[in-house]
XYZ file of C-alpha atoms in Angstrom:
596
model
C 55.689 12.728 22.121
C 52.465 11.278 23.346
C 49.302 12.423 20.904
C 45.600 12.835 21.423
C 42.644 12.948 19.746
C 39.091 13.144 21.700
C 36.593 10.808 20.264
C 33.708 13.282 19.262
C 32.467 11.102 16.638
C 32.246 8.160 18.258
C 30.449 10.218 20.984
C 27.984 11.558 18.593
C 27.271 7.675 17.008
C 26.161 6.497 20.965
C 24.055 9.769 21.189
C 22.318 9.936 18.206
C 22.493 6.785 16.675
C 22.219 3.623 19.625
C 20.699 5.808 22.888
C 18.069 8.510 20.814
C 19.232 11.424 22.405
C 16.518 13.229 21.486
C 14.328 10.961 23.494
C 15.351 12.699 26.717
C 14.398 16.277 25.270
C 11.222 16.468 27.822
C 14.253 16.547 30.855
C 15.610 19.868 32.674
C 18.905 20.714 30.550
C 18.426 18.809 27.578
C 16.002 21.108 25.168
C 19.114 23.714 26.009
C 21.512 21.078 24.295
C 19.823 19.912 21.007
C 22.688 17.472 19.201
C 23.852 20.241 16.849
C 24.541 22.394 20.194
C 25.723 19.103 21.952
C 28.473 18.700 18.721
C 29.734 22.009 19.255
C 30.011 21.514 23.102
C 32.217 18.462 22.379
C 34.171 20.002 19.194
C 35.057 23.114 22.243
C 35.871 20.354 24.724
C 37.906 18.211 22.484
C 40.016 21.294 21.336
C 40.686 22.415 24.826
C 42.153 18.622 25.805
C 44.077 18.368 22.832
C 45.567 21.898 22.730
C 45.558 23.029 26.666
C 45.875 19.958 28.703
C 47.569 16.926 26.634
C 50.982 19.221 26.526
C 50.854 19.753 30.011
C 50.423 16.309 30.716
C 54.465 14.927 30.587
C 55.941 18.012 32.071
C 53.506 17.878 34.501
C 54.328 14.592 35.359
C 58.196 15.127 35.670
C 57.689 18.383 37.593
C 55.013 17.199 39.999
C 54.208 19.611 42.598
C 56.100 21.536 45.464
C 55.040 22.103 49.088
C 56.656 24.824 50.851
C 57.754 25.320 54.322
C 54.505 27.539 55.337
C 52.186 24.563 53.702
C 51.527 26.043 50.410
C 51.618 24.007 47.462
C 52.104 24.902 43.836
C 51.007 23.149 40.807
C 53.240 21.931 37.873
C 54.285 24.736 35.410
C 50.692 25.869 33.379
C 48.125 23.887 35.323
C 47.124 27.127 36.991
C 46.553 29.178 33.788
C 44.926 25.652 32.197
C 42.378 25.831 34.765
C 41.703 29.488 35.024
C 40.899 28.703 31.278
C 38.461 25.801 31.843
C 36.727 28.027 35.106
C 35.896 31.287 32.705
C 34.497 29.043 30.326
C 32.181 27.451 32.459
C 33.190 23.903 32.457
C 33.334 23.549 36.015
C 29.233 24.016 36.181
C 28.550 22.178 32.976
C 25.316 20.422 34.139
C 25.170 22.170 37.434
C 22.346 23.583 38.938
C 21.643 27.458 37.420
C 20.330 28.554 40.917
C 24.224 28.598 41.688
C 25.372 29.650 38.811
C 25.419 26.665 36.480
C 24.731 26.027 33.280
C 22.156 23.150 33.908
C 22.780 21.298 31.320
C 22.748 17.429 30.806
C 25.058 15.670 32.977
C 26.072 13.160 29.885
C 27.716 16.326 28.311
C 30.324 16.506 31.509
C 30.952 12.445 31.926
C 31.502 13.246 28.143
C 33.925 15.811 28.432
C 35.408 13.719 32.032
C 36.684 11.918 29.766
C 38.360 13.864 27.347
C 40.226 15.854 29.725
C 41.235 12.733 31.704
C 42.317 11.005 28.495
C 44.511 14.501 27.436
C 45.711 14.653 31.306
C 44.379 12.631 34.531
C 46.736 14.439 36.906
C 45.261 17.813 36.196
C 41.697 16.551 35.691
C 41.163 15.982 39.116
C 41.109 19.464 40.412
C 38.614 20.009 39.002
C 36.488 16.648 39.342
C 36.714 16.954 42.963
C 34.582 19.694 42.936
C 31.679 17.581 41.075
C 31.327 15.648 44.170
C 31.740 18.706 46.279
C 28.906 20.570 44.195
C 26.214 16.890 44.588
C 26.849 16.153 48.454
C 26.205 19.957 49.944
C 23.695 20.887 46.620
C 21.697 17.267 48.355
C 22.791 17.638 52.107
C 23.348 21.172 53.270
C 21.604 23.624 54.666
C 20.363 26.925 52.394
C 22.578 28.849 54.149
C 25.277 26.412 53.059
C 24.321 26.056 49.939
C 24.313 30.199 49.271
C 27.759 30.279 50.843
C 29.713 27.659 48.694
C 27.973 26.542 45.754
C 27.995 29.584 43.629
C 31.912 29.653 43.830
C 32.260 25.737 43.473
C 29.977 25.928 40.392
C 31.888 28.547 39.188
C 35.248 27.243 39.752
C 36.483 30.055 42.003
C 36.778 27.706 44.467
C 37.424 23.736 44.993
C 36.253 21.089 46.893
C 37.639 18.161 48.108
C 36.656 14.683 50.311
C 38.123 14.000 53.335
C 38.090 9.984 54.608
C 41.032 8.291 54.446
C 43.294 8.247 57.624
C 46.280 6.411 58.902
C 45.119 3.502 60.782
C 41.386 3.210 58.452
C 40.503 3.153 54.806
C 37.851 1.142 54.055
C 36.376 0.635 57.727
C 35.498 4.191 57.896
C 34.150 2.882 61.591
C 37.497 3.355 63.053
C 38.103 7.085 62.326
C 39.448 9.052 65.255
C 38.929 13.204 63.931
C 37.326 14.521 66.390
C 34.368 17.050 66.174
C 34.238 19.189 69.381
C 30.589 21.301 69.329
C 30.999 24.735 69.964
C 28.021 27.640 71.222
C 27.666 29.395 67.706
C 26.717 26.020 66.277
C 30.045 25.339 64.889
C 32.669 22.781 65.548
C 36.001 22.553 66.222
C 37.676 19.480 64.362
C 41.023 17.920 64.957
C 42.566 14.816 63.610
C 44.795 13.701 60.538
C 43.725 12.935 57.126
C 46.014 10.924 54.170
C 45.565 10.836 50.498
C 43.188 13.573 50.068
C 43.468 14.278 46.263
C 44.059 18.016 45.333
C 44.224 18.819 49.156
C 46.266 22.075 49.361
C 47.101 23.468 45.503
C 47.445 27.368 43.786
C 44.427 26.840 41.104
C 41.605 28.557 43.485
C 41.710 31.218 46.545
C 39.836 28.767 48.519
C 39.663 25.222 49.085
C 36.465 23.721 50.566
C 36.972 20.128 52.300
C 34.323 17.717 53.456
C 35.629 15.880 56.223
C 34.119 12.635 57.954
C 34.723 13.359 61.948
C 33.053 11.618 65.022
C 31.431 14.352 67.401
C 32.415 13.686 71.008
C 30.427 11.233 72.591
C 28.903 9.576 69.835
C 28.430 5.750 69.061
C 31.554 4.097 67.975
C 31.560 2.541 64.566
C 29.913 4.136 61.559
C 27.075 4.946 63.363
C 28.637 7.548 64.857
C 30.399 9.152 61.958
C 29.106 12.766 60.922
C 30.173 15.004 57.741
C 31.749 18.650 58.136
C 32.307 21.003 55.840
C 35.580 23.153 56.575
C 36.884 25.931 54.539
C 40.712 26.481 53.638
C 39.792 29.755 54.759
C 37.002 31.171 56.193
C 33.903 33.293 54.385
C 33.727 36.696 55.345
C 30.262 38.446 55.872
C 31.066 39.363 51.961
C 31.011 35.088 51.052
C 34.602 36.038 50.521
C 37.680 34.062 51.433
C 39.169 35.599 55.047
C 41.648 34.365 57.806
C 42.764 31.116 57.269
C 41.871 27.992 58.933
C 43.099 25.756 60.888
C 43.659 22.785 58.384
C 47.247 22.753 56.193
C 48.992 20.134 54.261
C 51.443 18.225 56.316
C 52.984 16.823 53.498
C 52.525 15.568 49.538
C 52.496 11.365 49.063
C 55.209 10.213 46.837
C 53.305 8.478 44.563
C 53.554 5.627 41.690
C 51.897 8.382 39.236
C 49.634 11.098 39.162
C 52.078 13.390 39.964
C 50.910 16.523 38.830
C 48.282 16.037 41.255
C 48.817 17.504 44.874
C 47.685 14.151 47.035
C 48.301 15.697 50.128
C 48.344 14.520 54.327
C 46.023 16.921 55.975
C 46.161 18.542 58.891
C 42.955 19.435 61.257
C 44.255 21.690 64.481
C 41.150 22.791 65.839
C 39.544 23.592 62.640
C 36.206 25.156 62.381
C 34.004 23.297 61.100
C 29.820 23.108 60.323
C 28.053 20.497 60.073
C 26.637 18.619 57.148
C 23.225 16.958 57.173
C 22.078 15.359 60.233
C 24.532 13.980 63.275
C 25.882 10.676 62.874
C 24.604 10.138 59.437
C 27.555 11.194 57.874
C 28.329 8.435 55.381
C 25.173 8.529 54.055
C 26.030 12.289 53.148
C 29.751 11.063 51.768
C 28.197 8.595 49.899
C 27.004 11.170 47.583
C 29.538 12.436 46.753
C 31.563 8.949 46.693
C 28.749 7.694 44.059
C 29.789 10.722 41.885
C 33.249 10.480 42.352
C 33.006 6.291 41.841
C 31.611 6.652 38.422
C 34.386 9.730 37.510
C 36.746 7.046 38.394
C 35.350 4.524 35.996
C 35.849 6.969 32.959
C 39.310 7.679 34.238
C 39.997 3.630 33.612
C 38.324 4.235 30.296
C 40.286 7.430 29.389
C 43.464 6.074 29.748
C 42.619 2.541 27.928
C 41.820 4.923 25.397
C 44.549 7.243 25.423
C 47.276 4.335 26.103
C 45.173 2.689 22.184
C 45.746 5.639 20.299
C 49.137 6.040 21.043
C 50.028 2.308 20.297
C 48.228 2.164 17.427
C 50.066 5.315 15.904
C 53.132 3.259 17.058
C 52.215 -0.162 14.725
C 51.542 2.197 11.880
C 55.126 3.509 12.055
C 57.319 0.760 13.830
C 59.246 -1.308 10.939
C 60.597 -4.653 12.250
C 60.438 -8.254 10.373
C 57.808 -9.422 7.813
C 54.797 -10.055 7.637
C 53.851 -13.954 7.926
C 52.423 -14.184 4.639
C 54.759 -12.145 2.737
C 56.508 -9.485 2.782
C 53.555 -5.937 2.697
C 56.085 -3.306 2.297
C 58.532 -4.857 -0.805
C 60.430 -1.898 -0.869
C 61.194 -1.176 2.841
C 63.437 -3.269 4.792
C 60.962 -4.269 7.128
C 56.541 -3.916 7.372
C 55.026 -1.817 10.264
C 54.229 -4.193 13.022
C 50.868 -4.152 12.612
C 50.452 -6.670 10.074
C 51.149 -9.083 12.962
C 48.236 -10.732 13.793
C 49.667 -10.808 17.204
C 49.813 -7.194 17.517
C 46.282 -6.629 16.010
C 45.235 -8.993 18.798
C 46.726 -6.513 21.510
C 45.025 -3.381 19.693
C 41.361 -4.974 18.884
C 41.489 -6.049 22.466
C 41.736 -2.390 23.306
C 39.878 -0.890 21.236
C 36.807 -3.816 21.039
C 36.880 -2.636 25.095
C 37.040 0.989 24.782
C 33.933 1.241 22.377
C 31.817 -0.691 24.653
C 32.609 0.899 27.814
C 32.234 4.238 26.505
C 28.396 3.443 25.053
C 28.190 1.580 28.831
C 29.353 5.122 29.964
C 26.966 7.250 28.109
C 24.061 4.754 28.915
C 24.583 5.021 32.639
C 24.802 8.576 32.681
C 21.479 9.238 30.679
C 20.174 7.023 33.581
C 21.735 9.395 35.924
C 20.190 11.956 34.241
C 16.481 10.404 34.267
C 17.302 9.369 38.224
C 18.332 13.010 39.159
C 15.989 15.273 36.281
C 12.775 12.963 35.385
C 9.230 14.450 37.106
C 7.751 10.566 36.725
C 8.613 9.610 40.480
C 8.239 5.552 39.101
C 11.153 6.274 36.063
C 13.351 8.345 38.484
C 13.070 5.466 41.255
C 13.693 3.102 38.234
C 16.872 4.959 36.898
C 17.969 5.221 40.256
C 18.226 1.641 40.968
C 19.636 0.773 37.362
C 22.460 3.527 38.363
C 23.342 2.121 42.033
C 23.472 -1.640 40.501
C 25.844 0.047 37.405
C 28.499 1.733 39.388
C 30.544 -0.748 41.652
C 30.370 -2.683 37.939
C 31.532 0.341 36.052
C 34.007 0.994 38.598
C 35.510 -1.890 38.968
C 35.839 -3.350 35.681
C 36.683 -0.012 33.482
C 39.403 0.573 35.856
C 40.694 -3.120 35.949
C 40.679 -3.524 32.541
C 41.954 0.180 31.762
C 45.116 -0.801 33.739
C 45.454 -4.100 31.897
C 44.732 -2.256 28.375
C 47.581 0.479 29.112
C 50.217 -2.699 29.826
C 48.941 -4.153 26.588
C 49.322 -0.816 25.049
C 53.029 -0.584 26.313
C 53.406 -4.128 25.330
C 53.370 -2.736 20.971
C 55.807 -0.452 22.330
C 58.496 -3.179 22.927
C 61.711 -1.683 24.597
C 60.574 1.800 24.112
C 57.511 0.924 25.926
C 59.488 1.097 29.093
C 60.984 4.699 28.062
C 59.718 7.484 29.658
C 60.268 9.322 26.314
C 57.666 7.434 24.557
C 54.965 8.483 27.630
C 53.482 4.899 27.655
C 55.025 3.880 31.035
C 53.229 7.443 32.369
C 49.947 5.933 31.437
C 50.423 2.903 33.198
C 51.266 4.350 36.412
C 48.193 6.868 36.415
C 45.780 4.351 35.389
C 47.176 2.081 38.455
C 45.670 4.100 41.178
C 41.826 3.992 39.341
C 41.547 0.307 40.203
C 42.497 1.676 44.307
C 40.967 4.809 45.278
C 37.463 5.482 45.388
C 37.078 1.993 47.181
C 38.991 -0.859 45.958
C 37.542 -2.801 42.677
C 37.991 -6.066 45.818
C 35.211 -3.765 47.527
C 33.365 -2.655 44.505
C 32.633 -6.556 43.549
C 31.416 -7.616 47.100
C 29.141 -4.238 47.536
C 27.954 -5.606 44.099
C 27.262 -8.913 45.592
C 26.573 -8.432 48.942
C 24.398 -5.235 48.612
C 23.195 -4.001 45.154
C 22.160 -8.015 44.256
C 20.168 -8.685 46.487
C 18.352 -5.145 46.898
C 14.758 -4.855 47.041
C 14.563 -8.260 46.515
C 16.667 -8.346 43.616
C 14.351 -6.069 41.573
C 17.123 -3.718 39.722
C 19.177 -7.144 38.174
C 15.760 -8.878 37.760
C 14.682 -5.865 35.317
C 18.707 -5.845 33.823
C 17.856 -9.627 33.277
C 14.738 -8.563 31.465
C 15.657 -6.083 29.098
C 18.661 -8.038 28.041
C 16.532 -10.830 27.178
C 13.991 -8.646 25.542
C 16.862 -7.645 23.272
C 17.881 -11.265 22.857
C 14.159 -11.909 22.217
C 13.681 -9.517 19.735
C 16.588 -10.235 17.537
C 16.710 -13.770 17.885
C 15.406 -14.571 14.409
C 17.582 -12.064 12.461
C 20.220 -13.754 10.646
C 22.673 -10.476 10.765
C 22.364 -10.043 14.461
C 23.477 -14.002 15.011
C 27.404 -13.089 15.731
C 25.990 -10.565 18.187
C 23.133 -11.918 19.807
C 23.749 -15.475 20.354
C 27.073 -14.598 22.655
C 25.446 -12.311 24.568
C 22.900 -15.007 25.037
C 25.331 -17.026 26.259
C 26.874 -14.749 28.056
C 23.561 -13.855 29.865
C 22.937 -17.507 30.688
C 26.214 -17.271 32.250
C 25.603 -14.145 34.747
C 22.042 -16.249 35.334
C 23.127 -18.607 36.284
C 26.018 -17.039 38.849
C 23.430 -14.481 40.443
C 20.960 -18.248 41.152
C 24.458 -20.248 42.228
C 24.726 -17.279 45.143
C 21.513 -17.218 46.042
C 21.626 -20.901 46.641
C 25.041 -21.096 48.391
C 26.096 -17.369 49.818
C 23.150 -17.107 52.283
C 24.683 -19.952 54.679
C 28.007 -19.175 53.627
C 29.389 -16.151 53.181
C 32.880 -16.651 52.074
C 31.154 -17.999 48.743
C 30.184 -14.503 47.561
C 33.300 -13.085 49.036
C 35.182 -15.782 47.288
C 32.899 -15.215 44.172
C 32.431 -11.321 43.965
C 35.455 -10.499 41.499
C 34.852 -12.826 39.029
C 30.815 -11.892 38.633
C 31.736 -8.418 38.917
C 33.515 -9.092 35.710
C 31.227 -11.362 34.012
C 28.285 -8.821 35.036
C 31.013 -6.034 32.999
C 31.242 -8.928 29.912
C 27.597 -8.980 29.611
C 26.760 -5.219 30.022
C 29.679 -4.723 27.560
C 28.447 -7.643 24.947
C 25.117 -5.755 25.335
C 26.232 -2.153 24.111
C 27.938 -3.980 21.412
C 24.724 -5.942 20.259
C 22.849 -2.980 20.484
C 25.889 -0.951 18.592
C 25.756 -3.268 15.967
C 22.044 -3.080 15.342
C 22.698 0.360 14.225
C 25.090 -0.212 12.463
C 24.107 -3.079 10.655
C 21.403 -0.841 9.657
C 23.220 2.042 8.772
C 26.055 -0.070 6.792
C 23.412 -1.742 4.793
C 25.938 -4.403 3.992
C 27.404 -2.309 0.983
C 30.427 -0.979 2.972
C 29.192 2.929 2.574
C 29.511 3.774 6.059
C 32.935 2.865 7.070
C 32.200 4.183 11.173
C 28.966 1.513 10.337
C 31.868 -0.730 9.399
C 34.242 -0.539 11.654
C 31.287 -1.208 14.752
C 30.242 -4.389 13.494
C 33.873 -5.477 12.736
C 34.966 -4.730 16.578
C 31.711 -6.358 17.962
C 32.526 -9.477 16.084
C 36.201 -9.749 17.700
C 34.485 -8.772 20.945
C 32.042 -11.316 20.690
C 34.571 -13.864 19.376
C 37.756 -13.083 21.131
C 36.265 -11.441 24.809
C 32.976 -12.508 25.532
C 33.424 -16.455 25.929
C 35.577 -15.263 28.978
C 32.078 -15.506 30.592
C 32.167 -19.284 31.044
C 35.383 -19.265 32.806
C 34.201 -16.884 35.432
C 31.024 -18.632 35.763
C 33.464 -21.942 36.464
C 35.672 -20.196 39.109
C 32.595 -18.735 41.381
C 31.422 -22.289 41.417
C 34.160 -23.703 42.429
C 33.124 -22.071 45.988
C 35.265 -20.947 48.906
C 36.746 -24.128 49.781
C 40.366 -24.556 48.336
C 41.247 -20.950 49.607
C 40.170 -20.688 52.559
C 41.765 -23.986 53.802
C 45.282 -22.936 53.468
C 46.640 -21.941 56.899
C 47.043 -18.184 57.508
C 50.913 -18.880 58.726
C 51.412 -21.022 55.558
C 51.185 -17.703 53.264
């Protein structure tokens, strides 16, 4: 039986320790949630994932869910009661606004807790993730009226939300979508068309279901120019806000999917729906983008959560597992066999893991304290800072948490041996569900080249140009101190490196495109080696500090043990990228497209 165990701790080291939590204490939320309130927050959350959802998570996965022949779908066997659970308690509006009914608190304390209850069980975390984005694109787009209809039962969990792009013929040219938007006298609009592989869709957790749909409103330019957002109830609101007739949108059917099975991905239905509309007319993806920037970086913890997850679970495994000897003798005289981890091969697999997980969780809370500043700060010149810092982070933070959390789970089922490919053990389950983090939400493929293509070059390259310059401030800083050497020199390096990739595209992507498109992948991930090699520098600062070399803090420790194999083992992986993006766009684009 899988196990869990949220890492509150850890958590608490980032917070108080590396970012100075208390530093933020002048924004909205955060003088409600001093760090003794924040530990109790997180002790709450971590209980609830370990005891409520983690169980759930198997069954869930082996029941899936059910569609019916009128449309309805149920949930797997206790995901209703988990959530009814997680709704009264107010987890749903963790940092929303308390206008609506939230709690207003930071928004670090819910990518916190995203990942705890993504780690404990990713199918069921969704329901109620959805809403997030839900709550951000109407909270930012709507009207008032809007906003006073859904937003008090989205905050509250009463209802859920969900985002409607994806359809048949278009996925990531959202410029060829064919739901229609027919305007109607009272304002409304009628909207009819097909949508696929809308997570959480049609499910039993909420009376109501609220779905923002992209449509194209008769007669408007083709392309996404002419692409407007809808909002369109399961059912509509009566004159009371409550839930009435029902709509005309049902679930057609449920995907049969790789994993994530507890989750109801559903094909959607629009019949002459009605429908209002959702900021201005044809600027629709500029509306879904808000709530595709909240759901991006949700997706980014998920690849985190189940790297994370997928570790623990090995690791308990090497403990345990007896088989052959250790190469230097046998460790265990009086057993017929050691536990496999005294394999230096098998400590390789689980440092790998681990050395990644610690870093991407302090990139995690970093970037969300930025989100915070961006979205809470009253100094208009630090908000439009944070906000730039937080549009170059996520395609990075999506695309290389969720590649590498795929790649950490098959490592993870790799200590496993044989039993790694038994359902029993629950490792193959976390390598299917992390699969689809590295697809959805835009492919990472799309992720690098909106990193490259857009977010590089933005305002004249000002948000990587002030990256560039606190990294080397850092560098700066600590140059001199002996300690800080294993640290700081790599991520020198590695700096150099991502230098000297952004000035190789400047020189040669302008005239030729296919460079950066040939290119994007591999800087995305060196970008992620050097944001990662920078939370560990900065980790192991602290810790150095706090360890004070005498081995009395073994959390102190165990940091600057894990940035040394990152450093050593992970971060010279910058040079090779740096080698393939200059090796251009030549050799693969040559190769006839009938020769594949």
């Amino acid at each position: 039986m899988p196990i869990y165990n949220a890492p509150v701790e850890d958590v608490l080291f980032l917070l108080r320790d590396v970012f100075g939590y208390e530093r933020f204490a002048n924004l909205p939320g955060f003088a409600d949630a001093p760090l003794d309130t924040v530990e109790a927050i997180l002790a709450e959350g971590a209980r609830f994932s370990q005891e409520v959802l983690q169980p759930l998570n198997r069954s869930g996965d082996r029941e899936g869910c059910t569609r019916h022949a009128d449309g309805r779908v149920t949930t797997p066997a206790g995901f209703r009661e988990a959530y009814a659970d997680y709704a009264a308690a107010g987890w749903v509006g963790l940092s929303a606004d308390p206008a609506y009914g939230g709690q207003g608190l930071p928004y670090t304390l819910a990518a916190i807790m995203n990942e705890f209850t993504t780690a404990a069980n990713m199918a069921w975390s969704m329901y109620p993730g959805l809403i997030q984005g839900a709550i951000a694109a109407l909270a930012q787009h709507g009207t008032e009226a809007q906003r006073r209809t859904y937003l008090p039962a989205l905050v509250s969990g009463r209802w859920a939300g969900t985002m409607n792009l994806t359809e048949p013929h278009c996925g990531t040219d959202l410029g060829l979508i064919k739901t229609r938007a027919v305007p109607e006298p009272d304002g409304g609009y009628r909207i009819t068309g097909q949508k696929i592989f809308i997570s959480a869709g049609e499910h039993d957790l909420t009376d109501n279901i609220v779905h923002l749909v992209l449509a194209r409103i008769d007669g408007a330019p083709e392309g996404t120019s002419g692409i407007s957002l809808f909002v369109v109830p399961k059912r509509l609101v009566d004159e009371n806000g409550a839930p009435g007739e029902a709509n005309g949108v049902s679930c057609g059917s449920i995907e049969e999917k790789m994993g994530i099975h507890g989750n109801s991905t559903c094909v959607m239905n629009y019949d002459g729906a009605k429908g209002w509309l959702v900021g201005a007319e044809n600027k629709g993806l500029r509306a879904m983008f808000t709530m595709m920037n909240e759901a991006r970086l949700g997706v980014a913890v998920q690849g985190l959560a189940l790297s994370e997850v997928a570790y623990q679970n090995a690791a308990a495994y090497a403990r345990e597992r007896l088989q052959g000897r250790a190469l230097t003798g046998a460790r265990q005289p009086e057993a017929k066999a050691d536990p496999i981890i005294v394999h230096p091969d098998v400590r390789r697999i689980l440092m790998t893991i681990r050395a990644f997980n610690e870093a991407a969780r302090a990139l995690v809370v970093w970037t969300a304290l930025e989100a915070d500043v961006a979205h809470r700060s009253g100094d208009a010149a630090e908000k439009a800072r944070a906000d730039d810092r937080l549009g170059l982070m996520t395609p990075v933070l999506k695309g290389v948490l969720t590649d590498k959390g795929f790649e950490n789970a098959v490592l993870a089922q790799q200590v496993y041996g044989g039993h790694g490919y038994i359902a029993e053990w629950g490792m193959e389950q976390f390598v299917r569900d992390a699969r689809i983090a590295m697809i959805y939400e835009g492919t990472n493929g799309i992720q690098a080249l909106d990193l490259v293509g857009r977010k590089l070059p933005k305002d004249g390259g000002k948000a990587i140009m002030a990256l560039f310059a606190e990294i080397g401030g850092f560098v700066t800083e600590n140059a001199d101190d002996a300690a800080l050497a294993p640290y700081v020199k790599p991520l020198k390096q590695g700096l150099d490196h991502l230098q000297q990739a952004t000035m190789w595209f400047m020189q040669n992507a302008m005239a030729k495109p296919d460079n950066a498109g040939a290119g994007a992948t591999d800087y995305m991930h060196l970008f992620g080696l050097v944001a990662l090699g920078y939370m560990w520098a900065r980790m192991a600062k602290v810790a150095y500090a706090a360890a004070g070399g005498d081995g009395a803090d073994a959390l102190a420790e165990r940091k600057l043990l894990l940035g040394r194999f990152f450093m050593e083992r992970i971060m010279p992986e910058t040079g090779a990228h740096l080698a393939r993006i200059s090796s251009g766009f030549d050799t693969m684009m040559q190769m006839p497209a009938e020769a594949f």
